[in-house]
Amino acid sequence: PAITYKNVTTHVNFGPEPLSKLPFKCRLVQDATKSDVTVTADAAPAGGKYEVVFPVGLPDEGTFDRLDCFLESKPKYVELSERMILDWAEK
């Protein structure tokens, strides 16, 4: 998979070998042991169709406050935004 955001692209390698030689040793995701990872099943939605919600709002009008309330009441949704990418990067 690849994420492109504001002229930046991040490429993720899930293969067993690095794409280029690294100056250190590390195991990649595909080479991880079962104790290192948690495998979960991907549940297909009813009817086989996924649902996507695109919230639209005006700047400085509480869009993210409304989105936070929506996500609290509907935890099955995932937010893809600049603030969430920054939050994931910090973790």
PDB file of C-alpha atoms in Angstrom:
ATOM      1  CA  PRO A   1       0.000   0.000   0.000  1.00  0.00           C
ATOM      2  CA  ALA A   2       1.001   3.619  -0.421  1.00  0.00           C
ATOM      3  CA  ILE A   3      -0.204   6.816   1.240  1.00  0.00           C
ATOM      4  CA  THR A   4       0.153  10.079  -0.668  1.00  0.00           C
ATOM      5  CA  TYR A   5      -0.456  13.292   1.213  1.00  0.00           C
ATOM      6  CA  LYS A   6       0.546  16.843   0.235  1.00  0.00           C
ATOM      7  CA  ASN A   7       3.322  15.876  -2.181  1.00  0.00           C
ATOM      8  CA  VAL A   8       4.699  13.163   0.122  1.00  0.00           C
ATOM      9  CA  THR A   9       4.543   9.443  -0.590  1.00  0.00           C
ATOM     10  CA  THR A  10       5.154   6.695   1.945  1.00  0.00           C
ATOM     11  CA  HIS A  11       5.720   3.195   0.598  1.00  0.00           C
ATOM     12  CA  VAL A  12       5.218   0.200   2.892  1.00  0.00           C
ATOM     13  CA  ASN A  13       7.048  -3.069   2.236  1.00  0.00           C
ATOM     14  CA  PHE A  14       5.301  -6.118   3.749  1.00  0.00           C
ATOM     15  CA  GLY A  15       7.653  -8.580   2.050  1.00  0.00           C
ATOM     16  CA  PRO A  16      10.099 -10.908   3.798  1.00  0.00           C
ATOM     17  CA  GLU A  17      13.164  -8.963   2.588  1.00  0.00           C
ATOM     18  CA  PRO A  18      13.986  -5.231   2.592  1.00  0.00           C
ATOM     19  CA  LEU A  19      13.860  -3.432  -0.745  1.00  0.00           C
ATOM     20  CA  SER A  20      17.463  -2.291  -0.251  1.00  0.00           C
ATOM     21  CA  LYS A  21      20.295  -3.242   2.094  1.00  0.00           C
ATOM     22  CA  LEU A  22      19.952  -1.695   5.553  1.00  0.00           C
ATOM     23  CA  PRO A  23      22.856  -0.682   7.812  1.00  0.00           C
ATOM     24  CA  PHE A  24      21.242  -2.664  10.636  1.00  0.00           C
ATOM     25  CA  LYS A  25      19.356  -5.933  11.085  1.00  0.00           C
ATOM     26  CA  CYS A  26      15.593  -5.950  11.408  1.00  0.00           C
ATOM     27  CA  ARG A  27      12.796  -8.373  10.687  1.00  0.00           C
ATOM     28  CA  LEU A  28      10.026  -7.258   8.388  1.00  0.00           C
ATOM     29  CA  VAL A  29       6.316  -7.781   8.990  1.00  0.00           C
ATOM     30  CA  GLN A  30       6.006 -10.893   6.832  1.00  0.00           C
ATOM     31  CA  ASP A  31       8.923 -12.464   8.732  1.00  0.00           C
ATOM     32  CA  ALA A  32       7.472 -11.682  12.187  1.00  0.00           C
ATOM     33  CA  THR A  33       6.782 -14.480  14.646  1.00  0.00           C
ATOM     34  CA  LYS A  34       3.244 -15.073  15.928  1.00  0.00           C
ATOM     35  CA  SER A  35       4.196 -13.665  19.337  1.00  0.00           C
ATOM     36  CA  ASP A  36       5.215 -10.364  17.711  1.00  0.00           C
ATOM     37  CA  VAL A  37       1.982  -9.660  15.828  1.00  0.00           C
ATOM     38  CA  THR A  38      -1.790  -9.880  16.211  1.00  0.00           C
ATOM     39  CA  VAL A  39      -3.591 -11.308  13.183  1.00  0.00           C
ATOM     40  CA  THR A  40      -7.218 -10.309  12.780  1.00  0.00           C
ATOM     41  CA  ALA A  41      -9.749 -11.369  10.198  1.00  0.00           C
ATOM     42  CA  ASP A  42     -11.071  -8.768   7.791  1.00  0.00           C
ATOM     43  CA  ALA A  43     -14.836  -8.795   8.149  1.00  0.00           C
ATOM     44  CA  ALA A  44     -16.557  -8.119   4.840  1.00  0.00           C
ATOM     45  CA  PRO A  45     -19.575  -5.814   5.159  1.00  0.00           C
ATOM     46  CA  ALA A  46     -23.112  -7.080   4.720  1.00  0.00           C
ATOM     47  CA  GLY A  47     -23.966  -7.190   1.040  1.00  0.00           C
ATOM     48  CA  GLY A  48     -20.289  -6.943   0.088  1.00  0.00           C
ATOM     49  CA  LYS A  49     -20.345  -3.132  -0.211  1.00  0.00           C
ATOM     50  CA  TYR A  50     -18.213  -0.832   1.914  1.00  0.00           C
ATOM     51  CA  GLU A  51     -19.431   2.530   3.188  1.00  0.00           C
ATOM     52  CA  VAL A  52     -17.371   5.726   2.980  1.00  0.00           C
ATOM     53  CA  VAL A  53     -18.366   8.997   4.631  1.00  0.00           C
ATOM     54  CA  PHE A  54     -16.883  12.315   3.445  1.00  0.00           C
ATOM     55  CA  PRO A  55     -17.621  15.008   6.027  1.00  0.00           C
ATOM     56  CA  VAL A  56     -17.747  18.510   4.569  1.00  0.00           C
ATOM     57  CA  GLY A  57     -17.381  21.631   6.687  1.00  0.00           C
ATOM     58  CA  LEU A  58     -16.223  25.215   6.705  1.00  0.00           C
ATOM     59  CA  PRO A  59     -12.927  26.266   8.336  1.00  0.00           C
ATOM     60  CA  ASP A  60     -13.202  27.301  11.999  1.00  0.00           C
ATOM     61  CA  GLU A  61     -16.827  26.183  12.216  1.00  0.00           C
ATOM     62  CA  GLY A  62     -16.357  23.137  14.499  1.00  0.00           C
ATOM     63  CA  THR A  63     -15.877  20.501  11.801  1.00  0.00           C
ATOM     64  CA  PHE A  64     -13.400  18.460  13.848  1.00  0.00           C
ATOM     65  CA  ASP A  65     -15.549  18.766  16.994  1.00  0.00           C
ATOM     66  CA  ARG A  66     -18.494  17.334  15.054  1.00  0.00           C
ATOM     67  CA  LEU A  67     -16.264  14.640  13.589  1.00  0.00           C
ATOM     68  CA  ASP A  68     -15.006  13.681  17.061  1.00  0.00           C
ATOM     69  CA  CYS A  69     -18.617  13.257  18.251  1.00  0.00           C
ATOM     70  CA  PHE A  70     -19.443  11.188  15.166  1.00  0.00           C
ATOM     71  CA  LEU A  71     -16.442   8.893  15.697  1.00  0.00           C
ATOM     72  CA  GLU A  72     -17.285   8.418  19.390  1.00  0.00           C
ATOM     73  CA  SER A  73     -20.812   7.304  18.514  1.00  0.00           C
ATOM     74  CA  LYS A  74     -19.726   5.160  15.526  1.00  0.00           C
ATOM     75  CA  PRO A  75     -16.374   3.495  16.344  1.00  0.00           C
ATOM     76  CA  LYS A  76     -16.466   1.295  13.224  1.00  0.00           C
ATOM     77  CA  TYR A  77     -15.361   4.313  11.133  1.00  0.00           C
ATOM     78  CA  VAL A  78     -11.742   5.402  10.761  1.00  0.00           C
ATOM     79  CA  GLU A  79     -10.680   9.002  10.225  1.00  0.00           C
ATOM     80  CA  LEU A  80      -8.160   9.696   7.446  1.00  0.00           C
ATOM     81  CA  SER A  81      -6.945  13.243   7.928  1.00  0.00           C
ATOM     82  CA  GLU A  82      -3.796  15.258   8.507  1.00  0.00           C
ATOM     83  CA  ARG A  83      -4.319  15.212  12.277  1.00  0.00           C
ATOM     84  CA  MET A  84      -4.778  11.417  12.338  1.00  0.00           C
ATOM     85  CA  ILE A  85      -1.694  10.807  10.176  1.00  0.00           C
ATOM     86  CA  LEU A  86       0.288  12.980  12.609  1.00  0.00           C
ATOM     87  CA  ASP A  87      -1.236  11.078  15.548  1.00  0.00           C
ATOM     88  CA  TRP A  88      -0.303   7.711  13.990  1.00  0.00           C
ATOM     89  CA  ALA A  89       3.240   8.988  13.294  1.00  0.00           C
ATOM     90  CA  GLU A  90       3.686   9.979  16.952  1.00  0.00           C
ATOM     91  CA  LYS A  91       2.659   6.496  18.105  1.00  0.00           C
TER      92      LYS A  91
END
